[in-house]
Short mmCIF file of C-alpha atoms and ligand atoms in Angstrom, two decimals:
data_model
loop_
_atom_site.label_atom_id
_atom_site.label_comp_id
_atom_site.label_asym_id
_atom_site.label_seq_id
_atom_site.Cartn_x
_atom_site.Cartn_y
_atom_site.Cartn_z
CA MET A 17 12.91 -19.97 -26.11
CA SER A 18 11.73 -20.76 -22.57
CA ALA A 19 10.76 -17.89 -20.27
CA PRO A 20 13.38 -16.80 -17.71
CA THR A 21 13.11 -17.91 -14.11
CA VAL A 22 12.44 -15.38 -11.37
CA GLU A 23 14.73 -16.06 -8.45
CA HIS A 24 14.68 -15.54 -4.67
CA VAL A 25 17.27 -13.62 -2.65
CA ILE A 26 18.31 -15.50 0.48
CA ASN A 27 21.20 -14.28 2.63
CA GLY A 28 22.37 -12.02 -0.19
CA GLN A 29 22.44 -14.82 -2.79
CA ARG A 30 20.20 -15.14 -5.84
CA ARG A 31 18.66 -18.59 -5.74
CA SER A 32 16.16 -20.69 -7.64
CA THR A 33 14.10 -23.63 -6.43
CA GLY A 34 12.30 -26.59 -7.86
CA GLY A 35 8.92 -25.44 -6.48
CA ASP A 36 5.59 -25.34 -8.29
CA PRO A 37 5.98 -23.00 -11.28
CA ILE A 38 3.80 -19.87 -11.54
CA ASP A 39 3.61 -18.03 -14.90
CA VAL A 40 4.22 -14.29 -15.12
CA THR A 41 2.29 -12.84 -18.08
CA ASP A 42 2.70 -9.62 -20.06
CA PRO A 43 -0.86 -8.23 -19.78
CA ALA A 44 -0.48 -6.23 -23.00
CA THR A 45 0.14 -9.36 -25.09
CA GLY A 46 -1.02 -12.29 -22.99
CA ARG A 47 2.42 -13.94 -23.42
CA VAL A 48 4.25 -15.72 -20.60
CA ILE A 49 7.40 -13.68 -19.97
CA ALA A 50 8.80 -15.35 -16.86
CA VAL A 51 8.27 -18.30 -14.55
CA ILE A 52 8.46 -18.36 -10.74
CA PRO A 53 9.41 -21.63 -9.06
CA ALA A 54 7.70 -20.89 -5.73
CA ALA A 55 9.72 -21.02 -2.52
CA GLY A 56 8.70 -23.73 -0.06
CA GLN A 57 9.15 -24.32 3.67
CA ALA A 58 12.85 -25.15 3.30
CA GLU A 59 13.66 -21.83 1.59
CA LEU A 60 11.51 -19.96 4.11
CA ASP A 61 13.33 -21.61 7.03
CA GLU A 62 16.64 -20.73 5.45
CA ALA A 63 15.66 -17.11 4.81
CA VAL A 64 14.33 -16.68 8.36
CA ALA A 65 17.50 -18.19 9.88
CA ALA A 66 19.66 -15.84 7.80
CA ALA A 67 17.41 -12.89 8.70
CA GLN A 68 17.65 -13.73 12.42
CA ALA A 69 21.45 -13.88 12.25
CA ALA A 70 21.52 -10.63 10.27
CA PHE A 71 19.18 -8.99 12.81
CA ASP A 72 21.61 -9.74 15.65
CA GLN A 73 24.25 -7.65 13.87
CA TRP A 74 22.09 -5.01 12.18
CA SER A 75 20.10 -4.12 15.30
CA GLN A 76 23.44 -3.42 17.05
CA THR A 77 24.76 -1.30 14.19
CA SER A 78 24.96 2.37 15.15
CA LEU A 79 22.19 4.69 14.05
CA THR A 80 24.62 6.81 12.06
CA LYS A 81 25.88 3.77 10.12
CA ARG A 82 22.33 2.62 9.46
CA ALA A 83 21.41 6.12 8.28
CA GLY A 84 24.38 5.99 5.90
CA VAL A 85 23.00 2.83 4.30
CA LEU A 86 19.55 4.42 3.96
CA PHE A 87 21.04 7.51 2.29
CA ALA A 88 23.03 5.28 -0.08
CA PHE A 89 19.90 3.26 -0.87
CA ARG A 90 18.06 6.49 -1.66
CA GLU A 91 20.79 7.38 -4.15
CA GLN A 92 20.74 3.89 -5.68
CA VAL A 93 16.97 4.00 -6.25
CA ALA A 94 17.08 7.57 -7.58
CA SER A 95 19.93 6.92 -10.01
CA ARG A 96 18.64 3.51 -11.21
CA ARG A 97 14.95 4.38 -11.28
CA ALA A 98 14.63 3.96 -15.06
CA GLU A 99 15.53 0.26 -14.71
CA ILE A 100 12.85 -0.29 -12.06
CA GLU A 101 10.27 1.64 -14.08
CA GLU A 102 10.93 -0.51 -17.12
CA ILE A 103 10.46 -3.72 -15.12
CA ILE A 104 7.22 -2.43 -13.57
CA SER A 105 5.72 -1.43 -16.93
CA ARG A 106 6.72 -4.72 -18.55
CA GLU A 107 5.16 -6.97 -15.93
CA HIS A 108 2.31 -4.81 -14.62
CA GLY A 109 1.37 -3.06 -17.88
CA LYS A 110 1.11 0.46 -16.44
CA THR A 111 2.48 3.36 -18.48
CA ARG A 112 6.04 4.56 -17.91
CA PRO A 113 4.98 7.92 -16.42
CA ASP A 114 2.72 6.02 -14.02
CA ALA A 115 5.59 3.69 -13.05
CA ALA A 116 7.78 6.78 -12.54
CA GLY A 117 5.22 8.20 -10.10
CA GLU A 118 5.42 4.98 -8.12
CA ILE A 119 9.18 5.39 -7.69
CA THR A 120 8.82 9.05 -6.68
CA ARG A 121 6.43 8.02 -3.92
CA GLY A 122 8.76 5.24 -2.82
CA LEU A 123 11.66 7.68 -2.62
CA GLU A 124 9.63 9.83 -0.23
CA ILE A 125 9.47 6.97 2.22
CA ILE A 126 13.20 6.24 1.98
CA GLU A 127 13.88 9.94 2.58
CA PHE A 128 11.72 9.85 5.68
CA ALA A 129 13.60 6.76 6.92
CA CYS A 130 16.95 8.54 6.37
CA GLY A 131 16.04 10.66 9.42
CA LEU A 132 16.28 7.60 11.66
CA PRO A 133 18.72 9.04 14.26
CA GLN A 134 16.13 11.67 15.04
CA LEU A 135 13.09 9.42 14.54
CA LEU A 136 14.40 6.88 17.04
CA GLN A 137 15.12 9.44 19.77
CA GLY A 138 13.31 8.54 22.95
CA THR A 139 12.08 10.65 25.87
CA TYR A 140 13.81 11.38 29.17
CA ALA A 141 12.44 12.68 32.48
CA ASP A 142 15.25 13.85 34.70
CA GLN A 143 14.70 13.56 38.47
CA LEU A 144 11.25 12.00 38.03
CA SER A 145 11.44 11.32 41.73
CA THR A 146 14.37 12.17 43.95
CA GLY A 147 17.48 10.54 42.51
CA VAL A 148 15.43 8.67 39.93
CA ASP A 149 15.41 9.27 36.18
CA THR A 150 13.01 7.62 33.72
CA TYR A 151 13.56 7.27 30.02
CA ALA A 152 11.75 5.49 27.23
CA TYR A 153 12.75 4.49 23.75
CA ARG A 154 11.77 1.98 21.11
CA GLU A 155 13.54 -1.22 20.07
CA PRO A 156 13.26 -3.21 16.82
CA LEU A 157 11.19 -6.39 16.73
CA GLY A 158 13.38 -8.89 14.85
CA VAL A 159 12.46 -10.52 11.55
CA CYS A 160 9.57 -8.75 9.82
CA ALA A 161 7.80 -9.87 6.64
CA GLY A 162 6.01 -7.92 3.91
CA ILE A 163 3.39 -9.45 1.61
CA THR A 164 2.52 -7.12 -1.24
CA PRO A 165 -0.01 -6.72 -4.10
CA PHE A 166 0.53 -6.57 -7.86
CA ASN A 167 -0.62 -3.00 -8.38
CA PHE A 168 2.43 -1.23 -6.93
CA PRO A 169 5.30 -3.73 -7.21
CA ALA A 170 7.95 -1.23 -6.04
CA MET A 171 6.08 1.42 -4.07
CA VAL A 172 4.28 -0.86 -1.61
CA PRO A 173 7.47 -2.78 -0.69
CA LEU A 174 9.06 0.67 -0.23
CA TRP A 175 6.22 1.65 2.13
CA MET A 176 7.50 -1.08 4.42
CA ALA A 177 11.13 -2.19 4.10
CA PRO A 178 12.96 1.17 4.53
CA ILE A 179 11.11 1.90 7.78
CA ALA A 180 11.51 -1.64 9.14
CA ILE A 181 15.21 -1.71 8.26
CA ALA A 182 15.89 1.83 9.54
CA ALA A 183 14.44 0.74 12.88
CA GLY A 184 16.96 -2.13 13.05
CA ASN A 185 14.86 -5.07 11.86
CA SER A 186 15.54 -7.52 9.08
CA PHE A 187 12.87 -7.88 6.40
CA ILE A 188 11.62 -10.68 4.15
CA LEU A 189 9.56 -9.56 1.15
CA LYS A 190 7.03 -11.83 -0.55
CA PRO A 191 6.03 -9.80 -3.61
CA SER A 192 3.03 -10.43 -5.82
CA GLU A 193 3.50 -13.41 -8.12
CA ARG A 194 1.96 -11.34 -10.95
CA ASP A 195 4.90 -8.91 -11.20
CA PRO A 196 7.73 -10.23 -9.05
CA SER A 197 10.86 -8.82 -10.68
CA ALA A 198 10.95 -5.29 -9.22
CA SER A 199 11.64 -6.92 -5.84
CA LEU A 200 14.90 -8.37 -7.18
CA LYS A 201 16.03 -4.96 -8.41
CA LEU A 202 15.30 -3.54 -4.95
CA ALA A 203 17.39 -6.32 -3.37
CA GLU A 204 20.24 -5.52 -5.76
CA LEU A 205 20.06 -1.82 -4.82
CA TRP A 206 19.97 -2.55 -1.07
CA ALA A 207 23.14 -4.64 -1.49
CA ALA A 208 24.79 -1.89 -3.55
CA ALA A 209 23.94 0.55 -0.74
CA GLY A 210 25.94 -1.59 1.69
CA LEU A 211 23.10 -3.35 3.52
CA PRO A 212 24.55 -6.55 5.04
CA ASP A 213 23.42 -9.89 3.58
CA GLY A 214 20.28 -11.31 5.14
CA VAL A 215 18.80 -7.99 6.29
CA PHE A 216 16.62 -7.78 3.16
CA SER A 217 15.51 -11.03 1.51
CA VAL A 218 13.01 -11.88 -1.21
CA LEU A 219 10.97 -15.07 -1.47
CA GLN A 220 8.79 -15.63 -4.51
CA GLY A 221 5.54 -17.56 -4.32
CA GLY A 222 1.79 -17.51 -3.88
CA PRO A 223 -0.81 -18.28 -1.19
CA ALA A 224 0.98 -21.38 0.19
CA LEU A 225 4.10 -19.31 0.92
CA VAL A 226 1.96 -16.61 2.56
CA ASP A 227 0.42 -19.16 4.90
CA ALA A 228 3.87 -20.56 5.74
CA ILE A 229 5.06 -17.03 6.61
CA LEU A 230 2.03 -16.47 8.85
CA ALA A 231 2.80 -19.65 10.78
CA HIS A 232 6.59 -19.26 11.02
CA PRO A 233 7.72 -18.91 14.64
CA GLY A 234 10.81 -16.91 13.66
CA ILE A 235 8.82 -14.02 12.16
CA GLU A 236 7.70 -11.31 14.60
CA ALA A 237 5.56 -9.04 12.45
CA VAL A 238 3.75 -9.09 9.11
CA SER A 239 2.76 -6.13 6.95
CA PHE A 240 0.23 -6.99 4.28
CA VAL A 241 -1.31 -4.97 1.46
CA GLY A 242 -3.85 -6.54 -0.90
CA SER A 243 -7.54 -7.36 -1.26
CA THR A 244 -9.92 -7.35 1.71
CA PRO A 245 -10.64 -11.10 1.98
CA ILE A 246 -6.91 -11.90 2.01
CA ALA A 247 -6.15 -8.99 4.37
CA LYS A 248 -8.67 -10.40 6.83
CA HIS A 249 -7.22 -13.88 6.47
CA VAL A 250 -3.67 -12.60 7.01
CA TYR A 251 -4.70 -10.53 10.04
CA GLU A 252 -6.56 -13.37 11.69
CA ARG A 253 -4.08 -16.12 10.97
CA GLY A 254 -1.00 -14.02 11.70
CA SER A 255 -2.51 -12.77 14.99
CA ALA A 256 -3.47 -16.32 15.97
CA HIS A 257 0.20 -17.21 15.57
CA GLY A 258 1.12 -14.38 17.96
CA LYS A 259 2.47 -11.95 15.37
CA ARG A 260 2.00 -8.23 15.16
CA VAL A 261 -0.01 -7.70 11.94
CA GLN A 262 -1.07 -4.70 9.90
CA ALA A 263 -3.19 -5.72 6.90
CA LEU A 264 -4.39 -3.13 4.41
CA GLY A 265 -7.29 -4.25 2.25
CA GLY A 266 -9.33 -3.15 -0.74
CA ALA A 267 -11.34 -0.02 -1.29
CA LYS A 268 -14.29 1.67 -2.94
CA ASN A 269 -13.30 5.32 -2.88
CA HIS A 270 -15.99 7.96 -3.38
CA ALA A 271 -15.61 11.48 -4.72
CA VAL A 272 -18.41 13.83 -3.78
CA VAL A 273 -18.89 16.65 -6.29
CA MET A 274 -20.86 19.65 -4.99
CA PRO A 275 -22.78 21.89 -7.42
CA ASP A 276 -20.43 24.78 -6.52
CA ALA A 277 -17.31 22.87 -7.66
CA ASP A 278 -15.37 23.78 -10.79
CA ILE A 279 -16.98 21.06 -12.93
CA ASP A 280 -14.36 20.99 -15.67
CA GLU A 281 -11.51 20.65 -13.17
CA ALA A 282 -13.40 18.02 -11.16
CA ALA A 283 -14.08 16.00 -14.34
CA ASP A 284 -10.38 16.13 -15.28
CA HIS A 285 -9.40 14.82 -11.86
CA LEU A 286 -12.10 12.14 -11.80
CA VAL A 287 -11.03 10.79 -15.20
CA ALA A 288 -7.41 10.66 -14.01
CA ALA A 289 -8.31 9.09 -10.66
CA GLY A 290 -10.87 6.68 -12.08
CA TYR A 291 -9.05 5.46 -15.18
CA GLY A 292 -5.35 6.00 -14.36
CA SER A 293 -3.52 2.66 -14.08
CA ALA A 294 -6.73 1.12 -15.53
CA GLY A 295 -8.46 1.75 -12.20
CA GLN A 296 -6.09 -0.65 -10.44
CA ARG A 297 -5.15 1.63 -7.56
CA CYS A 298 -6.36 1.20 -4.01
CA MET A 299 -6.87 4.97 -4.02
CA ALA A 300 -8.65 5.02 -7.40
CA ILE A 301 -11.95 6.85 -7.41
CA SER A 302 -14.57 4.28 -8.39
CA ALA A 303 -17.77 6.03 -7.26
CA VAL A 304 -18.77 9.63 -7.93
CA VAL A 305 -21.51 11.12 -5.77
CA ALA A 306 -22.94 13.98 -7.82
CA VAL A 307 -24.78 16.41 -5.56
CA GLY A 308 -27.68 18.48 -6.88
CA THR A 309 -30.55 18.36 -9.33
CA GLU A 310 -30.43 16.58 -12.68
CA GLU A 311 -29.68 19.93 -14.38
CA GLU A 312 -26.84 20.57 -11.97
CA THR A 313 -25.24 17.13 -12.25
CA GLY A 314 -25.77 16.59 -16.01
CA PRO A 315 -22.78 18.69 -17.13
CA LEU A 316 -20.44 16.75 -14.81
CA ILE A 317 -21.50 13.38 -16.26
CA LYS A 318 -21.19 14.73 -19.81
CA ALA A 319 -17.71 16.12 -19.10
CA ILE A 320 -16.46 12.84 -17.55
CA ALA A 321 -17.82 10.85 -20.52
CA GLU A 322 -16.16 13.14 -23.07
CA LYS A 323 -12.82 13.24 -21.30
CA GLY A 324 -12.93 9.49 -20.56
CA LYS A 325 -13.59 8.74 -24.24
CA ALA A 326 -10.45 10.68 -25.18
CA VAL A 327 -8.14 8.55 -22.96
CA VAL A 328 -5.58 6.71 -25.12
CA VAL A 329 -5.51 3.04 -24.12
CA GLY A 330 -2.54 0.95 -25.19
CA PRO A 331 0.60 -0.92 -24.16
CA SER A 332 3.22 0.71 -21.94
CA THR A 333 5.69 0.40 -24.82
CA SER A 334 3.83 3.17 -26.69
CA GLU A 335 4.58 6.69 -25.48
CA ASP A 336 1.06 7.75 -26.49
CA SER A 337 -0.62 5.37 -24.05
CA GLU A 338 -2.29 7.00 -21.06
CA MET A 339 -3.77 3.82 -19.67
CA GLY A 340 -2.64 0.19 -19.99
CA PRO A 341 -4.34 -3.20 -19.70
CA VAL A 342 -5.67 -4.85 -16.56
CA ILE A 343 -3.48 -7.45 -14.93
CA THR A 344 -4.95 -10.82 -16.02
CA ALA A 345 -7.46 -12.34 -18.43
CA ALA A 346 -9.53 -13.40 -15.41
CA SER A 347 -9.56 -9.82 -14.15
CA ARG A 348 -10.65 -8.51 -17.57
CA ASP A 349 -13.44 -11.11 -17.84
CA ARG A 350 -14.68 -10.28 -14.35
CA ILE A 351 -14.81 -6.56 -15.12
CA LEU A 352 -16.64 -7.12 -18.41
CA SER A 353 -19.20 -9.37 -16.76
CA ILE A 354 -19.85 -6.80 -13.99
CA ILE A 355 -20.52 -4.12 -16.64
CA SER A 356 -22.91 -6.41 -18.55
CA GLU A 357 -24.70 -7.45 -15.38
CA THR A 358 -25.20 -3.82 -14.38
CA GLU A 359 -26.59 -3.01 -17.82
CA ALA A 360 -29.02 -5.93 -17.57
CA GLU A 361 -30.20 -4.50 -14.23
CA GLY A 362 -31.22 -1.30 -16.03
CA ALA A 363 -28.24 1.00 -15.45
CA GLN A 364 -27.04 3.27 -18.29
CA ILE A 365 -23.59 2.59 -19.73
CA VAL A 366 -22.79 6.18 -20.70
CA LEU A 367 -19.26 5.27 -21.78
CA ASP A 368 -18.66 1.64 -22.71
CA GLY A 369 -15.17 0.12 -22.58
CA ARG A 370 -16.24 -3.44 -23.32
CA ASP A 371 -15.50 -3.68 -27.03
CA LEU A 372 -12.27 -1.72 -27.08
CA SER A 373 -9.68 -3.09 -29.48
CA VAL A 374 -6.03 -2.10 -29.31
CA PRO A 375 -4.34 -2.59 -32.72
CA GLY A 376 -1.70 -5.32 -32.63
CA HIS A 377 -2.76 -6.41 -29.11
CA ALA A 378 -5.78 -8.61 -29.67
CA GLU A 379 -4.55 -10.99 -26.94
CA GLY A 380 -3.94 -8.23 -24.39
CA TYR A 381 -6.20 -7.69 -21.37
CA PHE A 382 -7.55 -4.27 -22.31
CA VAL A 383 -10.78 -2.72 -21.05
CA GLY A 384 -11.69 0.84 -22.03
CA PRO A 385 -12.86 3.60 -19.67
CA THR A 386 -16.44 2.94 -18.62
CA LEU A 387 -18.97 5.29 -17.01
CA ILE A 388 -22.21 3.98 -15.50
CA THR A 389 -25.18 6.01 -14.25
CA GLY A 390 -28.62 5.09 -12.93
CA ILE A 391 -27.09 2.36 -10.80
CA ASP A 392 -28.78 0.58 -7.94
CA ARG A 393 -26.63 0.56 -4.82
CA SER A 394 -27.17 -3.20 -4.47
CA SER A 395 -25.53 -3.76 -7.86
CA ARG A 396 -22.22 -5.64 -7.94
CA ALA A 397 -20.63 -2.69 -9.77
CA TYR A 398 -21.16 -0.75 -6.55
CA THR A 399 -20.92 -3.34 -3.78
CA GLU A 400 -17.68 -4.92 -5.05
CA GLU A 401 -14.27 -3.43 -5.62
CA VAL A 402 -14.19 -3.70 -9.44
CA PHE A 403 -10.48 -2.83 -9.70
CA GLY A 404 -10.80 -1.80 -13.33
CA PRO A 405 -11.50 1.39 -15.33
CA VAL A 406 -15.13 1.62 -14.26
CA LEU A 407 -16.67 4.72 -12.67
CA VAL A 408 -20.21 4.62 -11.31
CA VAL A 409 -22.20 7.78 -10.62
CA LEU A 410 -24.66 8.09 -7.73
CA ARG A 411 -26.85 11.08 -6.98
CA ALA A 412 -27.43 12.91 -3.68
CA ALA A 413 -29.61 15.89 -2.81
CA ASP A 414 -27.13 17.57 -0.49
CA VAL A 415 -23.81 17.11 1.33
CA ASP A 416 -25.48 15.30 4.24
CA GLU A 417 -26.94 12.65 1.98
CA ALA A 418 -23.62 12.35 0.13
CA ILE A 419 -21.72 11.74 3.39
CA ARG A 420 -24.32 9.20 4.46
CA ILE A 421 -23.89 7.28 1.17
CA VAL A 422 -20.11 7.25 1.55
CA ASN A 423 -20.31 6.11 5.18
CA GLU A 424 -22.78 3.31 4.45
CA GLY A 425 -20.16 1.54 2.29
CA PRO A 426 -18.09 -1.25 3.84
CA TYR A 427 -14.72 0.29 2.94
CA GLY A 428 -13.01 3.39 4.35
CA ASN A 429 -9.77 3.95 2.49
CA GLY A 430 -9.92 7.35 0.76
CA ALA A 431 -12.74 9.84 0.17
CA ALA A 432 -12.68 13.16 -1.65
CA ILE A 433 -14.89 16.21 -2.02
CA PHE A 434 -14.83 18.79 -4.80
CA THR A 435 -16.32 22.08 -3.69
CA SER A 436 -15.65 25.79 -3.33
CA SER A 437 -17.45 25.86 0.02
CA GLY A 438 -15.25 25.77 3.12
CA ALA A 439 -18.26 24.81 5.23
CA ALA A 440 -19.09 21.77 3.06
CA ALA A 441 -15.43 20.71 2.93
CA ARG A 442 -15.01 20.99 6.69
CA LYS A 443 -18.23 19.06 7.37
CA PHE A 444 -17.13 16.33 4.96
CA GLN A 445 -13.64 16.10 6.45
CA ARG A 446 -15.00 15.78 9.98
CA GLU A 447 -17.87 13.36 9.31
CA VAL A 448 -16.61 11.03 6.61
CA GLN A 449 -15.45 7.57 7.75
CA ALA A 450 -12.24 7.21 5.75
CA GLY A 451 -8.60 7.08 6.73
CA MET A 452 -7.50 9.55 4.04
CA VAL A 453 -9.53 12.55 2.91
CA GLY A 454 -9.02 14.77 -0.12
CA ILE A 455 -10.41 18.29 -0.43
CA ASN A 456 -10.31 19.15 -4.13
CA VAL A 457 -7.64 16.41 -4.28
CA PRO A 458 -8.95 13.16 -5.78
CA ILE A 459 -6.26 10.69 -4.66
CA PRO A 460 -5.21 11.91 -1.23
CA VAL A 461 -2.18 9.66 -0.73
CA PRO A 462 -0.34 11.16 2.25
CA ALA A 463 3.28 12.22 1.76
CA GLY A 464 6.06 10.05 3.18
CA SER A 465 6.27 12.03 6.41
CA PHE A 466 2.61 11.25 7.17
CA SER A 467 1.08 7.74 7.22
CA PHE A 468 -1.14 5.72 4.87
CA GLY A 469 -4.14 3.63 5.89
CA GLY A 470 -7.89 3.26 5.80
CA ARG A 471 -10.71 2.20 8.09
CA LYS A 472 -13.34 -0.55 8.23
CA ALA A 473 -12.74 -3.27 5.56
CA SER A 474 -9.74 -1.31 4.23
CA LEU A 475 -7.50 -1.89 7.27
CA PHE A 476 -7.18 -4.72 9.75
CA GLY A 477 -4.91 -3.80 12.62
CA ASP A 478 -4.09 -0.65 14.53
CA THR A 479 -1.43 1.20 12.60
CA HIS A 480 -1.11 2.76 9.19
CA VAL A 481 1.93 2.05 7.04
CA TYR A 482 5.00 4.31 6.81
CA GLY A 483 5.61 7.59 8.59
CA ARG A 484 5.54 7.63 12.41
CA GLU A 485 2.81 4.98 12.50
CA GLY A 486 4.96 2.64 10.42
CA LEU A 487 7.89 3.24 12.75
CA ASN A 488 5.72 2.38 15.74
CA PHE A 489 4.59 -0.82 14.02
CA TYR A 490 8.18 -2.00 13.53
CA THR A 491 9.33 -1.14 17.07
CA ARG A 492 8.24 -1.77 20.65
CA ALA A 493 8.51 0.46 23.66
CA LYS A 494 10.92 0.10 26.56
CA ALA A 495 10.74 2.36 29.62
CA VAL A 496 13.66 2.43 32.07
CA THR A 497 13.46 3.69 35.65
CA SER A 498 16.96 4.24 37.00
CA ARG A 499 18.49 5.11 40.34
CA TRP A 500 22.24 5.09 40.95
CA PRO A 501 23.67 4.23 44.41
CA ASP A 502 23.76 7.36 46.50
CA SER A 503 23.05 6.83 50.22
CA ALA A 504 21.70 10.33 50.73
CA LEU A 505 18.95 9.76 48.15
CA ARG A 506 18.18 6.11 48.81
CA PRO A 507 14.66 5.58 50.26
CA ALA A 508 13.92 2.71 52.61
CA ALA A 509 12.83 -0.44 50.82
CA SER A 510 9.33 -1.68 51.67
CA LEU A 511 7.40 -4.82 50.86
CA ALA A 512 4.29 -2.73 50.24
CA PHE A 513 3.61 -1.18 46.84
CA PRO A 514 4.43 2.56 47.18
CA SER A 515 1.28 4.39 48.33
CA GLU A 516 2.80 7.86 48.63
CA PRO A 517 3.32 10.03 45.53
CA ARG A 518 6.84 9.87 44.10
CA HIS A 519 9.01 12.31 45.99
P1 NAD B 6 -4.39 -10.05 -3.55
O1 NAD B 6 -5.08 -9.96 -2.24
O2 NAD B 6 -4.91 -11.01 -4.55
O3 NAD B 6 -2.83 -10.44 -3.33
C1 NAD B 6 -2.02 -9.76 -2.40
C2 NAD B 6 -0.99 -10.73 -1.85
O4 NAD B 6 -1.66 -11.80 -1.19
C3 NAD B 6 -0.11 -11.35 -2.93
O5 NAD B 6 1.23 -11.33 -2.49
C4 NAD B 6 -0.66 -12.75 -3.07
O6 NAD B 6 0.34 -13.70 -3.38
C5 NAD B 6 -1.25 -13.05 -1.72
N1 NAD B 6 -2.43 -13.93 -1.78
C6 NAD B 6 -3.36 -13.97 -2.78
N2 NAD B 6 -4.30 -14.90 -2.49
C7 NAD B 6 -3.97 -15.44 -1.31
C8 NAD B 6 -4.55 -16.46 -0.48
N3 NAD B 6 -5.67 -17.09 -0.83
N4 NAD B 6 -3.95 -16.77 0.69
C9 NAD B 6 -2.81 -16.15 1.06
N5 NAD B 6 -2.21 -15.18 0.31
C10 NAD B 6 -2.78 -14.83 -0.85
O7 NAD B 6 -4.33 -8.56 -4.14
P2 NAD B 6 -3.83 -8.10 -5.57
O8 NAD B 6 -4.83 -8.50 -6.59
O9 NAD B 6 -2.41 -8.46 -5.77
O10 NAD B 6 -3.85 -6.51 -5.38
C11 NAD B 6 -5.00 -5.74 -5.56
C12 NAD B 6 -5.73 -5.53 -4.24
O11 NAD B 6 -4.87 -4.88 -3.31
C13 NAD B 6 -6.92 -4.60 -4.38
O12 NAD B 6 -7.96 -5.10 -3.58
C14 NAD B 6 -6.41 -3.27 -3.86
O13 NAD B 6 -7.40 -2.39 -3.36
C15 NAD B 6 -5.52 -3.73 -2.76
N6 NAD B 6 -4.55 -2.71 -2.40
C16 NAD B 6 -4.76 -2.06 -1.22
C17 NAD B 6 -3.89 -1.05 -0.87
C18 NAD B 6 -4.08 -0.30 0.42
O14 NAD B 6 -3.20 0.45 0.78
N7 NAD B 6 -5.19 -0.47 1.11
C19 NAD B 6 -2.80 -0.72 -1.69
C20 NAD B 6 -2.62 -1.43 -2.87
C21 NAD B 6 -3.51 -2.44 -3.21
#
């Protein structure tokens, strides 16, 4: 039996194309489970034309009607979440509880966007000068595009589309070609919520489609989430084509553990944050900075190794699984080679996930939890984003040295500290160069009413995604200065720029 085709959604219609096929693989078995015929320039042109026509209507639709669609979409996602979770686990490989968490986070963003009548309120200065009022508000941009990574096939699109659409834009999603099907379920739920055709479209494809999006004159803004080299490429190329771009990149998130922390609790959190989703989260902890002497830090390393060893690795179809496979064979091979290279450099592999075997899944892309100590900071296991279940441990003498180590890294997504000292926590929060900081919280993903984004090589562009920052990204300001005819208040016109204060 041939694998099913993954379609596009253009102007509300499910469509297929004859483009270059891309295989979608079940990472737990290595089997091809679907095929994407990639969209080309013709499909992109068609989707953009439909999105432009839809924008003309949608941007003029009242805020209360738009809010009604957002509320209905929230109900659709909440009541059909099991279907989305099943799709995510099947194509991505993450466990069902992990997929469920992704939907919960996505719902937070939709709920924020439901407040659009209030969020889009502007400001008004009555009688700014005599007989003159000034008011400012924000308008939507037009057709916006989202290009998303494999690791959160529903949540990351939900970071973007509800905010863009609430603001009055239309939105074209180009999901990851590794796990494309959740995007189609989202399109189905938008339609069921009453969103007009063409406001939300989906185009399937890979790098060639991304480059076509970046060059398309009908697209005003691009939101990207993915690895750093591609984020940089998207930012530079999209900006060169005159688009507004926000491009979130990769990460190497550190957790600093002070000697005064509750070691058992910290170890629990580090195992969850380091190995959850097989380490394939942009907010995963991949480097632990253990502060203190060898006697002080030894129990932490021992506790992480013991708890990491107990993690049940298996397919998402087993309820016992706590951690699934990594996304591709290439990804697995890369992770294994980084571990071996680090060992050859003299590091200690305290917990070794290289020879893990999952019964009945010999062809799956599984790597077990791995813990590495004694690492040189020039090692690839530290300089690169491994994006697998690999935790490296560094040592620091005190909080100052720990902060310096964190800040010397090229990324600045999340950073966490475990401590019972308010002074150490406050110092860390104020001095660390990261966009999101956790204090005794390992994965400090901000709630939907805040905004998500990093610094340095983790974010190209000015604004975070979702929350108020996301709303600003998808809108532009307009300020109106207004005077109505009234002879008593009308000042004399002058060819000179006004030099007196407003009166
Ligand atoms: P990726 O960069 O390989 O792919 C992301 C998107 O870019 C996909 O839609 C893909 O089709 C497209 N793409 C890939 N190669 C391209 C190329 N050469 N030219 C143009 N487009 C291209 O990322 P991924 O492997 O899907 O996702 C994992 C990465 O995403 C990790 O680096 C992770 O840290 C990062 N990520 C970051 C955040 C964040 O908020 N900062 C969130 C999630 C994931």
